[in-house]
Amino acid sequence: MVGYTANKDDLLKRLRRAEGQVRGIQRMVDSDTYCIDILTQVSAATKALENVALALLDDHLAHCVAEAAREGGSVADGKIKEASAAIARLVRS
Protein backbone atom coordinates (compact mmCIF):
# COMPACT_ATOMS: atom_id res chain seq x y z
CA MET A 1 0.00 0.00 0.00
CA VAL A 2 1.30 3.46 -0.90
CA GLY A 3 1.30 6.29 1.60
CA TYR A 4 -1.22 8.44 -0.25
CA THR A 5 -3.97 5.80 -0.49
CA ALA A 6 -6.13 7.52 2.13
CA ASN A 7 -5.87 10.85 0.23
CA LYS A 8 -6.07 9.47 -3.30
CA ASP A 9 -9.47 11.01 -4.12
CA ASP A 10 -8.33 14.43 -2.92
CA LEU A 11 -5.09 14.18 -4.91
CA LEU A 12 -6.96 13.18 -8.06
CA LYS A 13 -9.37 16.10 -7.59
CA ARG A 14 -6.43 18.50 -7.24
CA LEU A 15 -4.73 17.05 -10.31
CA ARG A 16 -7.91 17.36 -12.39
CA ARG A 17 -8.19 20.99 -11.28
CA ALA A 18 -4.57 21.65 -12.31
CA GLU A 19 -5.21 19.90 -15.62
CA GLY A 20 -8.17 22.20 -16.20
CA GLN A 21 -6.00 25.21 -15.41
CA VAL A 22 -3.40 24.10 -17.97
CA ARG A 23 -6.09 23.60 -20.60
CA GLY A 24 -7.34 27.09 -19.81
CA ILE A 25 -3.84 28.43 -20.32
CA GLN A 26 -3.69 26.70 -23.71
CA ARG A 27 -6.96 28.38 -24.69
CA MET A 28 -5.61 31.73 -23.50
CA VAL A 29 -2.50 31.38 -25.67
CA ASP A 30 -4.60 30.23 -28.61
CA SER A 31 -6.82 33.29 -28.28
CA ASP A 32 -3.87 35.70 -27.91
CA THR A 33 -4.65 36.70 -24.33
CA TYR A 34 -2.48 39.36 -22.70
CA CYS A 35 0.86 37.92 -21.51
CA ILE A 36 0.51 38.97 -17.87
CA ASP A 37 -2.90 37.32 -17.61
CA ILE A 38 -1.41 34.08 -18.93
CA LEU A 39 1.52 34.32 -16.51
CA THR A 40 -0.93 34.75 -13.64
CA GLN A 41 -2.66 31.52 -14.64
CA VAL A 42 0.67 29.71 -15.07
CA SER A 43 1.54 30.75 -11.54
CA ALA A 44 -1.78 29.40 -10.25
CA ALA A 45 -1.29 26.08 -12.05
CA THR A 46 2.25 25.81 -10.72
CA LYS A 47 1.00 26.45 -7.18
CA ALA A 48 -1.67 23.78 -7.60
CA LEU A 49 0.93 21.21 -8.64
CA GLU A 50 3.22 22.27 -5.79
CA ASN A 51 0.36 21.63 -3.38
CA VAL A 52 -0.08 18.13 -4.81
CA ALA A 53 3.66 17.53 -4.44
CA LEU A 54 3.64 18.70 -0.82
CA ALA A 55 0.66 16.49 0.01
CA LEU A 56 2.42 13.50 -1.56
CA LEU A 57 5.62 14.30 0.31
CA ASP A 58 3.76 14.59 3.58
CA ASP A 59 2.09 11.22 3.01
CA HIS A 60 5.42 9.68 2.00
CA LEU A 61 7.12 10.90 5.16
CA ALA A 62 4.25 9.85 7.41
CA HIS A 63 3.87 6.40 5.87
CA CYS A 64 6.86 5.13 3.87
CA VAL A 65 9.69 6.89 5.69
CA ALA A 66 8.17 6.30 9.14
CA GLU A 67 7.74 2.61 8.35
CA ALA A 68 11.33 2.36 7.11
CA ALA A 69 12.56 4.18 10.22
CA ARG A 70 10.84 1.58 12.40
CA GLU A 71 12.58 -1.13 10.36
CA GLY A 72 15.91 0.66 10.70
CA GLY A 73 19.25 -0.09 9.05
CA SER A 74 19.91 0.40 5.37
CA VAL A 75 16.19 0.48 4.53
CA ALA A 76 15.73 3.54 6.74
CA ASP A 77 18.87 5.17 5.39
CA GLY A 78 17.70 4.64 1.81
CA LYS A 79 14.22 6.08 2.43
CA ILE A 80 15.64 9.11 4.21
CA LYS A 81 18.07 9.80 1.35
CA GLU A 82 15.25 9.34 -1.14
CA ALA A 83 13.03 11.80 0.77
CA SER A 84 15.87 14.31 1.06
CA ALA A 85 16.47 14.15 -2.69
CA ALA A 86 12.74 14.65 -3.36
CA ILE A 87 12.68 17.67 -1.05
CA ALA A 88 15.74 19.10 -2.80
CA ARG A 89 14.02 18.74 -6.18
CA LEU A 90 10.92 20.51 -4.89
CA VAL A 91 12.95 23.36 -3.43
CA ARG A 92 14.87 23.87 -6.68
CA SER A 93 11.74 23.97 -8.82
PDB file of N, CA and C in Angstrom:
ATOM      1  N   MET A   1       0.844  -1.189   0.000  1.00  0.00           N
ATOM      2  CA  MET A   1       0.000   0.000   0.000  1.00  0.00           C
ATOM      3  C   MET A   1       0.885   1.245   0.000  1.00  0.00           C
ATOM      4  N   VAL A   2       0.549   2.204  -0.840  1.00  0.00           N
ATOM      5  CA  VAL A   2       1.301   3.458  -0.904  1.00  0.00           C
ATOM      6  C   VAL A   2       0.783   4.426   0.142  1.00  0.00           C
ATOM      7  N   GLY A   3       1.622   5.374   0.523  1.00  0.00           N
ATOM      8  CA  GLY A   3       1.300   6.290   1.600  1.00  0.00           C
ATOM      9  C   GLY A   3       0.135   7.220   1.329  1.00  0.00           C
ATOM     10  N   TYR A   4      -0.174   7.475   0.069  1.00  0.00           N
ATOM     11  CA  TYR A   4      -1.224   8.443  -0.247  1.00  0.00           C
ATOM     12  C   TYR A   4      -2.592   7.802  -0.462  1.00  0.00           C
ATOM     13  N   THR A   5      -2.713   6.516  -0.217  1.00  0.00           N
ATOM     14  CA  THR A   5      -3.968   5.803  -0.487  1.00  0.00           C
ATOM     15  C   THR A   5      -5.163   6.473   0.173  1.00  0.00           C
ATOM     16  N   ALA A   6      -5.018   6.893   1.417  1.00  0.00           N
ATOM     17  CA  ALA A   6      -6.131   7.520   2.134  1.00  0.00           C
ATOM     18  C   ALA A   6      -6.533   8.859   1.517  1.00  0.00           C
ATOM     19  N   ASN A   7      -5.613   9.528   0.825  1.00  0.00           N
ATOM     20  CA  ASN A   7      -5.871  10.850   0.233  1.00  0.00           C
ATOM     21  C   ASN A   7      -5.979  10.809  -1.285  1.00  0.00           C
ATOM     22  N   LYS A   8      -6.101   9.621  -1.846  1.00  0.00           N
ATOM     23  CA  LYS A   8      -6.069   9.471  -3.298  1.00  0.00           C
ATOM     24  C   LYS A   8      -7.151  10.298  -3.998  1.00  0.00           C
ATOM     25  N   ASP A   9      -8.377  10.256  -3.484  1.00  0.00           N
ATOM     26  CA  ASP A   9      -9.466  11.013  -4.125  1.00  0.00           C
ATOM     27  C   ASP A   9      -9.182  12.509  -4.122  1.00  0.00           C
ATOM     28  N   ASP A  10      -8.668  13.012  -3.006  1.00  0.00           N
ATOM     29  CA  ASP A  10      -8.330  14.431  -2.917  1.00  0.00           C
ATOM     30  C   ASP A  10      -7.211  14.784  -3.894  1.00  0.00           C
ATOM     31  N   LEU A  11      -6.199  13.931  -3.982  1.00  0.00           N
ATOM     32  CA  LEU A  11      -5.093  14.182  -4.910  1.00  0.00           C
ATOM     33  C   LEU A  11      -5.586  14.189  -6.353  1.00  0.00           C
ATOM     34  N   LEU A  12      -6.436  13.229  -6.693  1.00  0.00           N
ATOM     35  CA  LEU A  12      -6.964  13.181  -8.060  1.00  0.00           C
ATOM     36  C   LEU A  12      -7.799  14.418  -8.369  1.00  0.00           C
ATOM     37  N   LYS A  13      -8.567  14.890  -7.395  1.00  0.00           N
ATOM     38  CA  LYS A  13      -9.369  16.103  -7.591  1.00  0.00           C
ATOM     39  C   LYS A  13      -8.449  17.298  -7.836  1.00  0.00           C
ATOM     40  N   ARG A  14      -7.389  17.409  -7.059  1.00  0.00           N
ATOM     41  CA  ARG A  14      -6.432  18.504  -7.235  1.00  0.00           C
ATOM     42  C   ARG A  14      -5.746  18.430  -8.597  1.00  0.00           C
ATOM     43  N   LEU A  15      -5.398  17.218  -9.009  1.00  0.00           N
ATOM     44  CA  LEU A  15      -4.734  17.050 -10.314  1.00  0.00           C
ATOM     45  C   LEU A  15      -5.678  17.387 -11.464  1.00  0.00           C
ATOM     46  N   ARG A  16      -6.940  17.001 -11.340  1.00  0.00           N
ATOM     47  CA  ARG A  16      -7.909  17.361 -12.389  1.00  0.00           C
ATOM     48  C   ARG A  16      -8.088  18.871 -12.470  1.00  0.00           C
ATOM     49  N   ARG A  17      -8.079  19.528 -11.303  1.00  0.00           N
ATOM     50  CA  ARG A  17      -8.195  20.985 -11.276  1.00  0.00           C
ATOM     51  C   ARG A  17      -6.982  21.622 -11.968  1.00  0.00           C
ATOM     52  N   ALA A  18      -5.791  21.120 -11.671  1.00  0.00           N
ATOM     53  CA  ALA A  18      -4.573  21.648 -12.308  1.00  0.00           C
ATOM     54  C   ALA A  18      -4.603  21.384 -13.808  1.00  0.00           C
ATOM     55  N   GLU A  19      -5.089  20.222 -14.197  1.00  0.00           N
ATOM     56  CA  GLU A  19      -5.206  19.904 -15.620  1.00  0.00           C
ATOM     57  C   GLU A  19      -6.145  20.894 -16.312  1.00  0.00           C
ATOM     58  N   GLY A  20      -7.242  21.218 -15.654  1.00  0.00           N
ATOM     59  CA  GLY A  20      -8.165  22.205 -16.199  1.00  0.00           C
ATOM     60  C   GLY A  20      -7.523  23.570 -16.325  1.00  0.00           C
ATOM     61  N   GLN A  21      -6.700  23.928 -15.339  1.00  0.00           N
ATOM     62  CA  GLN A  21      -5.996  25.211 -15.413  1.00  0.00           C
ATOM     63  C   GLN A  21      -5.045  25.238 -16.607  1.00  0.00           C
ATOM     64  N   VAL A  22      -4.339  24.148 -16.838  1.00  0.00           N
ATOM     65  CA  VAL A  22      -3.397  24.095 -17.968  1.00  0.00           C
ATOM     66  C   VAL A  22      -4.159  24.174 -19.287  1.00  0.00           C
ATOM     67  N   ARG A  23      -5.281  23.495 -19.374  1.00  0.00           N
ATOM     68  CA  ARG A  23      -6.089  23.603 -20.600  1.00  0.00           C
ATOM     69  C   ARG A  23      -6.576  25.029 -20.807  1.00  0.00           C
ATOM     70  N   GLY A  24      -6.936  25.688 -19.714  1.00  0.00           N
ATOM     71  CA  GLY A  24      -7.342  27.087 -19.809  1.00  0.00           C
ATOM     72  C   GLY A  24      -6.210  27.971 -20.311  1.00  0.00           C
ATOM     73  N   ILE A  25      -5.007  27.682 -19.853  1.00  0.00           N
ATOM     74  CA  ILE A  25      -3.837  28.434 -20.321  1.00  0.00           C
ATOM     75  C   ILE A  25      -3.635  28.218 -21.812  1.00  0.00           C
ATOM     76  N   GLN A  26      -3.808  26.982 -22.270  1.00  0.00           N
ATOM     77  CA  GLN A  26      -3.687  26.702 -23.707  1.00  0.00           C
ATOM     78  C   GLN A  26      -4.697  27.522 -24.501  1.00  0.00           C
ATOM     79  N   ARG A  27      -5.926  27.584 -24.002  1.00  0.00           N
ATOM     80  CA  ARG A  27      -6.957  28.384 -24.690  1.00  0.00           C
ATOM     81  C   ARG A  27      -6.583  29.863 -24.698  1.00  0.00           C
ATOM     82  N   MET A  28      -6.013  30.333 -23.582  1.00  0.00           N
ATOM     83  CA  MET A  28      -5.607  31.734 -23.498  1.00  0.00           C
ATOM     84  C   MET A  28      -4.538  32.056 -24.545  1.00  0.00           C
ATOM     85  N   VAL A  29      -3.560  31.170 -24.675  1.00  0.00           N
ATOM     86  CA  VAL A  29      -2.497  31.380 -25.667  1.00  0.00           C
ATOM     87  C   VAL A  29      -3.092  31.335 -27.068  1.00  0.00           C
ATOM     88  N   ASP A  30      -3.984  30.373 -27.291  1.00  0.00           N
ATOM     89  CA  ASP A  30      -4.602  30.230 -28.605  1.00  0.00           C
ATOM     90  C   ASP A  30      -5.412  31.471 -28.979  1.00  0.00           C
ATOM     91  N   SER A  31      -6.002  32.112 -27.984  1.00  0.00           N
ATOM     92  CA  SER A  31      -6.816  33.293 -28.284  1.00  0.00           C
ATOM     93  C   SER A  31      -6.056  34.609 -28.087  1.00  0.00           C
ATOM     94  N   ASP A  32      -4.722  34.517 -28.005  1.00  0.00           N
ATOM     95  CA  ASP A  32      -3.866  35.702 -27.909  1.00  0.00           C
ATOM     96  C   ASP A  32      -4.191  36.595 -26.710  1.00  0.00           C
ATOM     97  N   THR A  33      -4.388  35.968 -25.569  1.00  0.00           N
ATOM     98  CA  THR A  33      -4.650  36.697 -24.328  1.00  0.00           C
ATOM     99  C   THR A  33      -3.387  37.441 -23.900  1.00  0.00           C
ATOM    100  N   TYR A  34      -3.574  38.522 -23.201  1.00  0.00           N
ATOM    101  CA  TYR A  34      -2.479  39.358 -22.699  1.00  0.00           C
ATOM    102  C   TYR A  34      -1.499  38.516 -21.874  1.00  0.00           C
ATOM    103  N   CYS A  35      -0.214  38.732 -22.108  1.00  0.00           N
ATOM    104  CA  CYS A  35       0.862  37.922 -21.507  1.00  0.00           C
ATOM    105  C   CYS A  35       0.768  37.831 -19.986  1.00  0.00           C
ATOM    106  N   ILE A  36       0.545  38.952 -19.331  1.00  0.00           N
ATOM    107  CA  ILE A  36       0.511  38.974 -17.867  1.00  0.00           C
ATOM    108  C   ILE A  36      -0.649  38.135 -17.340  1.00  0.00           C
ATOM    109  N   ASP A  37      -1.764  38.140 -18.024  1.00  0.00           N
ATOM    110  CA  ASP A  37      -2.900  37.315 -17.609  1.00  0.00           C
ATOM    111  C   ASP A  37      -2.559  35.826 -17.718  1.00  0.00           C
ATOM    112  N   ILE A  38      -1.840  35.478 -18.765  1.00  0.00           N
ATOM    113  CA  ILE A  38      -1.408  34.080 -18.930  1.00  0.00           C
ATOM    114  C   ILE A  38      -0.419  33.713 -17.831  1.00  0.00           C
ATOM    115  N   LEU A  39       0.528  34.599 -17.563  1.00  0.00           N
ATOM    116  CA  LEU A  39       1.518  34.318 -16.514  1.00  0.00           C
ATOM    117  C   LEU A  39       0.858  34.138 -15.152  1.00  0.00           C
ATOM    118  N   THR A  40      -0.187  34.892 -14.895  1.00  0.00           N
ATOM    119  CA  THR A  40      -0.929  34.750 -13.642  1.00  0.00           C
ATOM    120  C   THR A  40      -1.526  33.346 -13.541  1.00  0.00           C
ATOM    121  N   GLN A  41      -2.071  32.857 -14.634  1.00  0.00           N
ATOM    122  CA  GLN A  41      -2.659  31.519 -14.637  1.00  0.00           C
ATOM    123  C   GLN A  41      -1.591  30.427 -14.561  1.00  0.00           C
ATOM    124  N   VAL A  42      -0.442  30.658 -15.176  1.00  0.00           N
ATOM    125  CA  VAL A  42       0.669  29.708 -15.066  1.00  0.00           C
ATOM    126  C   VAL A  42       1.103  29.612 -13.605  1.00  0.00           C
ATOM    127  N   SER A  43       1.171  30.735 -12.948  1.00  0.00           N
ATOM    128  CA  SER A  43       1.539  30.755 -11.538  1.00  0.00           C
ATOM    129  C   SER A  43       0.531  29.967 -10.699  1.00  0.00           C
ATOM    130  N   ALA A  44      -0.738  30.130 -10.984  1.00  0.00           N
ATOM    131  CA  ALA A  44      -1.782  29.404 -10.246  1.00  0.00           C
ATOM    132  C   ALA A  44      -1.678  27.899 -10.486  1.00  0.00           C
ATOM    133  N   ALA A  45      -1.429  27.501 -11.729  1.00  0.00           N
ATOM    134  CA  ALA A  45      -1.291  26.077 -12.047  1.00  0.00           C
ATOM    135  C   ALA A  45      -0.054  25.486 -11.377  1.00  0.00           C
ATOM    136  N   THR A  46       1.017  26.245 -11.369  1.00  0.00           N
ATOM    137  CA  THR A  46       2.249  25.805 -10.715  1.00  0.00           C
ATOM    138  C   THR A  46       2.016  25.607  -9.223  1.00  0.00           C
ATOM    139  N   LYS A  47       1.312  26.543  -8.608  1.00  0.00           N
ATOM    140  CA  LYS A  47       1.000  26.451  -7.184  1.00  0.00           C
ATOM    141  C   LYS A  47       0.131  25.231  -6.899  1.00  0.00           C
ATOM    142  N   ALA A  48      -0.808  24.951  -7.769  1.00  0.00           N
ATOM    143  CA  ALA A  48      -1.673  23.782  -7.600  1.00  0.00           C
ATOM    144  C   ALA A  48      -0.853  22.493  -7.631  1.00  0.00           C
ATOM    145  N   LEU A  49       0.082  22.393  -8.567  1.00  0.00           N
ATOM    146  CA  LEU A  49       0.933  21.209  -8.643  1.00  0.00           C
ATOM    147  C   LEU A  49       1.889  21.124  -7.451  1.00  0.00           C
ATOM    148  N   GLU A  50       2.370  22.276  -6.986  1.00  0.00           N
ATOM    149  CA  GLU A  50       3.219  22.274  -5.793  1.00  0.00           C
ATOM    150  C   GLU A  50       2.454  21.754  -4.584  1.00  0.00           C
ATOM    151  N   ASN A  51       1.186  22.116  -4.478  1.00  0.00           N
ATOM    152  CA  ASN A  51       0.362  21.629  -3.376  1.00  0.00           C
ATOM    153  C   ASN A  51       0.167  20.119  -3.447  1.00  0.00           C
ATOM    154  N   VAL A  52       0.009  19.584  -4.645  1.00  0.00           N
ATOM    155  CA  VAL A  52      -0.077  18.127  -4.811  1.00  0.00           C
ATOM    156  C   VAL A  52       1.237  17.491  -4.375  1.00  0.00           C
ATOM    157  N   ALA A  53       2.340  18.073  -4.802  1.00  0.00           N
ATOM    158  CA  ALA A  53       3.655  17.532  -4.444  1.00  0.00           C
ATOM    159  C   ALA A  53       3.864  17.545  -2.934  1.00  0.00           C
ATOM    160  N   LEU A  54       3.478  18.623  -2.278  1.00  0.00           N
ATOM    161  CA  LEU A  54       3.642  18.705  -0.825  1.00  0.00           C
ATOM    162  C   LEU A  54       2.760  17.699  -0.098  1.00  0.00           C
ATOM    163  N   ALA A  55       1.551  17.489  -0.601  1.00  0.00           N
ATOM    164  CA  ALA A  55       0.664  16.492   0.006  1.00  0.00           C
ATOM    165  C   ALA A  55       1.252  15.093  -0.153  1.00  0.00           C
ATOM    166  N   LEU A  56       1.783  14.797  -1.337  1.00  0.00           N
ATOM    167  CA  LEU A  56       2.417  13.497  -1.559  1.00  0.00           C
ATOM    168  C   LEU A  56       3.646  13.318  -0.674  1.00  0.00           C
ATOM    169  N   LEU A  57       4.432  14.368  -0.540  1.00  0.00           N
ATOM    170  CA  LEU A  57       5.618  14.305   0.306  1.00  0.00           C
ATOM    171  C   LEU A  57       5.239  14.068   1.755  1.00  0.00           C
ATOM    172  N   ASP A  58       4.228  14.766   2.213  1.00  0.00           N
ATOM    173  CA  ASP A  58       3.758  14.592   3.584  1.00  0.00           C
ATOM    174  C   ASP A  58       3.310  13.151   3.831  1.00  0.00           C
ATOM    175  N   ASP A  59       2.535  12.611   2.893  1.00  0.00           N
ATOM    176  CA  ASP A  59       2.092  11.221   3.014  1.00  0.00           C
ATOM    177  C   ASP A  59       3.271  10.256   2.976  1.00  0.00           C
ATOM    178  N   HIS A  60       4.236  10.539   2.117  1.00  0.00           N
ATOM    179  CA  HIS A  60       5.419   9.679   2.001  1.00  0.00           C
ATOM    180  C   HIS A  60       6.203   9.665   3.310  1.00  0.00           C
ATOM    181  N   LEU A  61       6.385  10.830   3.898  1.00  0.00           N
ATOM    182  CA  LEU A  61       7.116  10.903   5.163  1.00  0.00           C
ATOM    183  C   LEU A  61       6.356  10.191   6.279  1.00  0.00           C
ATOM    184  N   ALA A  62       5.053  10.422   6.332  1.00  0.00           N
ATOM    185  CA  ALA A  62       4.251   9.846   7.414  1.00  0.00           C
ATOM    186  C   ALA A  62       4.084   8.336   7.283  1.00  0.00           C
ATOM    187  N   HIS A  63       4.126   7.827   6.072  1.00  0.00           N
ATOM    188  CA  HIS A  63       3.874   6.401   5.869  1.00  0.00           C
ATOM    189  C   HIS A  63       5.158   5.645   5.535  1.00  0.00           C
ATOM    190  N   CYS A  64       5.718   5.916   4.381  1.00  0.00           N
ATOM    191  CA  CYS A  64       6.855   5.133   3.870  1.00  0.00           C
ATOM    192  C   CYS A  64       8.124   5.343   4.695  1.00  0.00           C
ATOM    193  N   VAL A  65       8.457   6.596   4.951  1.00  0.00           N
ATOM    194  CA  VAL A  65       9.690   6.890   5.687  1.00  0.00           C
ATOM    195  C   VAL A  65       9.543   6.459   7.145  1.00  0.00           C
ATOM    196  N   ALA A  66       8.386   6.711   7.738  1.00  0.00           N
ATOM    197  CA  ALA A  66       8.173   6.304   9.136  1.00  0.00           C
ATOM    198  C   ALA A  66       8.261   4.785   9.272  1.00  0.00           C
ATOM    199  N   GLU A  67       7.676   4.067   8.326  1.00  0.00           N
ATOM    200  CA  GLU A  67       7.742   2.606   8.353  1.00  0.00           C
ATOM    201  C   GLU A  67       9.181   2.118   8.212  1.00  0.00           C
ATOM    202  N   ALA A  68       9.924   2.726   7.302  1.00  0.00           N
ATOM    203  CA  ALA A  68      11.329   2.362   7.110  1.00  0.00           C
ATOM    204  C   ALA A  68      12.149   2.694   8.351  1.00  0.00           C
ATOM    205  N   ALA A  69      11.834   3.801   9.003  1.00  0.00           N
ATOM    206  CA  ALA A  69      12.557   4.181  10.217  1.00  0.00           C
ATOM    207  C   ALA A  69      12.329   3.155  11.322  1.00  0.00           C
ATOM    208  N   ARG A  70      11.110   2.633  11.408  1.00  0.00           N
ATOM    209  CA  ARG A  70      10.841   1.584  12.396  1.00  0.00           C
ATOM    210  C   ARG A  70      11.636   0.324  12.085  1.00  0.00           C
ATOM    211  N   GLU A  71      11.809   0.045  10.790  1.00  0.00           N
ATOM    212  CA  GLU A  71      12.584  -1.130  10.363  1.00  0.00           C
ATOM    213  C   GLU A  71      14.070  -0.921  10.622  1.00  0.00           C
ATOM    214  N   GLY A  72      14.522   0.309  10.422  1.00  0.00           N
ATOM    215  CA  GLY A  72      15.911   0.658  10.701  1.00  0.00           C
ATOM    216  C   GLY A  72      16.885   0.207   9.627  1.00  0.00           C
ATOM    217  N   GLY A  73      18.160   0.370   9.919  1.00  0.00           N
ATOM    218  CA  GLY A  73      19.245  -0.093   9.046  1.00  0.00           C
ATOM    219  C   GLY A  73      19.288   0.600   7.707  1.00  0.00           C
ATOM    220  N   SER A  74      19.712  -0.158   6.707  1.00  0.00           N
ATOM    221  CA  SER A  74      19.907   0.399   5.369  1.00  0.00           C
ATOM    222  C   SER A  74      18.591   0.793   4.711  1.00  0.00           C
ATOM    223  N   VAL A  75      17.500   0.119   5.084  1.00  0.00           N
ATOM    224  CA  VAL A  75      16.189   0.478   4.530  1.00  0.00           C
ATOM    225  C   VAL A  75      15.836   1.897   4.955  1.00  0.00           C
ATOM    226  N   ALA A  76      16.016   2.192   6.239  1.00  0.00           N
ATOM    227  CA  ALA A  76      15.732   3.539   6.743  1.00  0.00           C
ATOM    228  C   ALA A  76      16.648   4.562   6.092  1.00  0.00           C
ATOM    229  N   ASP A  77      17.923   4.243   6.018  1.00  0.00           N
ATOM    230  CA  ASP A  77      18.873   5.171   5.393  1.00  0.00           C
ATOM    231  C   ASP A  77      18.481   5.478   3.956  1.00  0.00           C
ATOM    232  N   GLY A  78      18.090   4.455   3.209  1.00  0.00           N
ATOM    233  CA  GLY A  78      17.696   4.642   1.814  1.00  0.00           C
ATOM    234  C   GLY A  78      16.466   5.510   1.661  1.00  0.00           C
ATOM    235  N   LYS A  79      15.455   5.277   2.507  1.00  0.00           N
ATOM    236  CA  LYS A  79      14.224   6.080   2.428  1.00  0.00           C
ATOM    237  C   LYS A  79      14.474   7.533   2.813  1.00  0.00           C
ATOM    238  N   ILE A  80      15.324   7.741   3.793  1.00  0.00           N
ATOM    239  CA  ILE A  80      15.640   9.111   4.212  1.00  0.00           C
ATOM    240  C   ILE A  80      16.391   9.845   3.104  1.00  0.00           C
ATOM    241  N   LYS A  81      17.344   9.178   2.473  1.00  0.00           N
ATOM    242  CA  LYS A  81      18.072   9.798   1.354  1.00  0.00           C
ATOM    243  C   LYS A  81      17.126  10.097   0.205  1.00  0.00           C
ATOM    244  N   GLU A  82      16.230   9.158  -0.072  1.00  0.00           N
ATOM    245  CA  GLU A  82      15.250   9.337  -1.140  1.00  0.00           C
ATOM    246  C   GLU A  82      14.349  10.545  -0.850  1.00  0.00           C
ATOM    247  N   ALA A  83      13.876  10.665   0.386  1.00  0.00           N
ATOM    248  CA  ALA A  83      13.027  11.796   0.769  1.00  0.00           C
ATOM    249  C   ALA A  83      13.798  13.108   0.686  1.00  0.00           C
ATOM    250  N   SER A  84      15.045  13.099   1.132  1.00  0.00           N
ATOM    251  CA  SER A  84      15.870  14.309   1.063  1.00  0.00           C
ATOM    252  C   SER A  84      16.059  14.763  -0.381  1.00  0.00           C
ATOM    253  N   ALA A  85      16.299  13.813  -1.269  1.00  0.00           N
ATOM    254  CA  ALA A  85      16.471  14.146  -2.688  1.00  0.00           C
ATOM    255  C   ALA A  85      15.174  14.720  -3.272  1.00  0.00           C
ATOM    256  N   ALA A  86      14.034  14.145  -2.879  1.00  0.00           N
ATOM    257  CA  ALA A  86      12.743  14.652  -3.362  1.00  0.00           C
ATOM    258  C   ALA A  86      12.503  16.078  -2.868  1.00  0.00           C
ATOM    259  N   ILE A  87      12.839  16.324  -1.609  1.00  0.00           N
ATOM    260  CA  ILE A  87      12.682  17.671  -1.050  1.00  0.00           C
ATOM    261  C   ILE A  87      13.591  18.654  -1.786  1.00  0.00           C
ATOM    262  N   ALA A  88      14.815  18.243  -2.065  1.00  0.00           N
ATOM    263  CA  ALA A  88      15.741  19.104  -2.797  1.00  0.00           C
ATOM    264  C   ALA A  88      15.205  19.446  -4.168  1.00  0.00           C
ATOM    265  N   ARG A  89      14.603  18.465  -4.855  1.00  0.00           N
ATOM    266  CA  ARG A  89      14.024  18.739  -6.184  1.00  0.00           C
ATOM    267  C   ARG A  89      12.869  19.727  -6.083  1.00  0.00           C
ATOM    268  N   LEU A  90      12.058  19.588  -5.054  1.00  0.00           N
ATOM    269  CA  LEU A  90      10.921  20.511  -4.895  1.00  0.00           C
ATOM    270  C   LEU A  90      11.401  21.929  -4.596  1.00  0.00           C
ATOM    271  N   VAL A  91      12.421  22.040  -3.786  1.00  0.00           N
ATOM    272  CA  VAL A  91      12.950  23.363  -3.426  1.00  0.00           C
ATOM    273  C   VAL A  91      13.566  24.050  -4.637  1.00  0.00           C
ATOM    274  N   ARG A  92      14.236  23.287  -5.488  1.00  0.00           N
ATOM    275  CA  ARG A  92      14.869  23.867  -6.675  1.00  0.00           C
ATOM    276  C   ARG A  92      13.852  24.287  -7.731  1.00  0.00           C
ATOM    277  N   SER A  93      12.687  23.665  -7.745  1.00  0.00           N
ATOM    278  CA  SER A  93      11.739  23.973  -8.820  1.00  0.00           C
ATOM    279  C   SER A  93      10.980  25.253  -8.586  1.00  0.00           C
TER     280      SER A  93
END
